[in-house]
Amino acid sequence: MFEEIIKITGREKGTTSIVLVGVHGDEKCGLEALEKILPTLEIERGVVLFGYGNPRAVEANKRYVGANLNRMFNRNEQFSEKEKESYEYSRAQFLKTYLNKAEALLDIHASRTSTSKPFVICEANATGIIKYLPVERIASGFDQIEPGGTDYYMNSIGKIGICIECGFLGNPQSEQIAEKSIFAFLKARDHIANDLMPQKQSYIRMYDLYKTKTNKFILTKSFDDFEEMSKGQVIGVDGTQEIRAEKAAVILFARNREKVGEEAFLFGEKKNSLA
Ligand SMILES: [Zn+2]
């Protein structure tokens, strides 16, 4: 299990990029892809850093051990004392020292939704890179409504943060998507020769995050990632209150919850471009 960050230096000078896997310890596709790629990978230009986001959670095969690492990159005043004492908080401080060295990040995740198709989370600054990634959907807007991830951190320091969701974490194809996306990222960043064609992609801007008001939020059904909701459609029941879509929207990461203040789902809308 590696706590340290691996550095591969190219023969020629170039930019620095970073690839993270296992920021959520039970999302194994990125780890499997790295295991396959790293032994023979040659970088032509620049420097590429590779690392496990949350090695302790990877070892425990859990999303996290103390707190969600992908919310630990928020501004410091956002954290409770308990969160600051977590392993993930200190791990985030360690990872920041490497994120600070790179101009662009690819952070590899997988979804808990069994039908989830691969998609990318980023903002408009990533346009030149994500068009080569093996996904059809690009979702933006997370920096405003759900800050604190690795991609949020990179964007907040004027760099490029890209998170890829490689499909359902239990689907073996997610490993292939992870592998393809690492190579596409390295090519788009000019670390290796780029022989890829841009993909045709669609864009969704996330505009709302629903956090639970009670300790019992139950969905009316299980929702696919990016499933279309009609105006007034009931999403779930929070305590005794029905929660509805106020307008036509797409839903993302919908799940039942058992605590107050937990992230239950996000709403987004289709857009013609990432900007
Ligand atoms: Zn994840």
PDB file of N, CA, C and O in Angstrom, residues 21 36 38-39 73 93 122 136 224:
ATOM      1  N   VAL A  21      -5.943   8.292  -7.523  1.00  0.00           N
ATOM      2  CA  VAL A  21      -6.919   7.194  -7.501  1.00  0.00           C
ATOM      3  C   VAL A  21      -7.251   6.921  -6.034  1.00  0.00           C
ATOM      4  O   VAL A  21      -6.504   7.311  -5.137  1.00  0.00           O
ATOM      5  N   LYS A  36      -1.887  -1.647 -13.553  1.00  0.00           N
ATOM      6  CA  LYS A  36      -1.631  -2.154 -14.900  1.00  0.00           C
ATOM      7  C   LYS A  36      -0.681  -1.244 -15.672  1.00  0.00           C
ATOM      8  O   LYS A  36       0.217  -1.702 -16.368  1.00  0.00           O
ATOM      9  N   LEU A  38       1.368   1.519 -14.600  1.00  0.00           N
ATOM     10  CA  LEU A  38       2.624   2.071 -14.089  1.00  0.00           C
ATOM     11  C   LEU A  38       3.895   1.282 -14.414  1.00  0.00           C
ATOM     12  O   LEU A  38       4.921   1.890 -14.734  1.00  0.00           O
ATOM     13  N   PRO A  39       3.857  -0.070 -14.354  1.00  0.00           N
ATOM     14  CA  PRO A  39       5.117  -0.799 -14.571  1.00  0.00           C
ATOM     15  C   PRO A  39       5.797  -0.495 -15.909  1.00  0.00           C
ATOM     16  O   PRO A  39       7.016  -0.577 -16.006  1.00  0.00           O
ATOM     17  N   PHE A  73     -10.968  19.462   1.124  1.00  0.00           N
ATOM     18  CA  PHE A  73     -10.168  20.472   0.423  1.00  0.00           C
ATOM     19  C   PHE A  73     -10.861  21.831   0.424  1.00  0.00           C
ATOM     20  O   PHE A  73     -10.496  22.727  -0.317  1.00  0.00           O
ATOM     21  N   GLN A  93      -3.995  17.704   3.648  1.00  0.00           N
ATOM     22  CA  GLN A  93      -2.903  18.690   3.731  1.00  0.00           C
ATOM     23  C   GLN A  93      -1.666  18.151   3.008  1.00  0.00           C
ATOM     24  O   GLN A  93      -0.967  18.879   2.303  1.00  0.00           O
ATOM     25  N   CYS A 122     -16.103  18.829 -14.010  1.00  0.00           N
ATOM     26  CA  CYS A 122     -15.061  19.841 -14.182  1.00  0.00           C
ATOM     27  C   CYS A 122     -15.712  21.192 -14.415  1.00  0.00           C
ATOM     28  O   CYS A 122     -16.936  21.298 -14.422  1.00  0.00           O
ATOM     29  N   GLU A 136     -19.330  10.581 -22.419  1.00  0.00           N
ATOM     30  CA  GLU A 136     -20.281  11.367 -23.207  1.00  0.00           C
ATOM     31  C   GLU A 136     -20.793  12.572 -22.434  1.00  0.00           C
ATOM     32  O   GLU A 136     -21.201  13.564 -23.018  1.00  0.00           O
ATOM     33  N   ASP A 224     -31.598   6.660 -11.644  1.00  0.00           N
ATOM     34  CA  ASP A 224     -30.339   6.596 -12.387  1.00  0.00           C
ATOM     35  C   ASP A 224     -29.640   7.944 -12.289  1.00  0.00           C
ATOM     36  O   ASP A 224     -30.304   8.976 -12.178  1.00  0.00           O
TER      37      ASP A 224
END
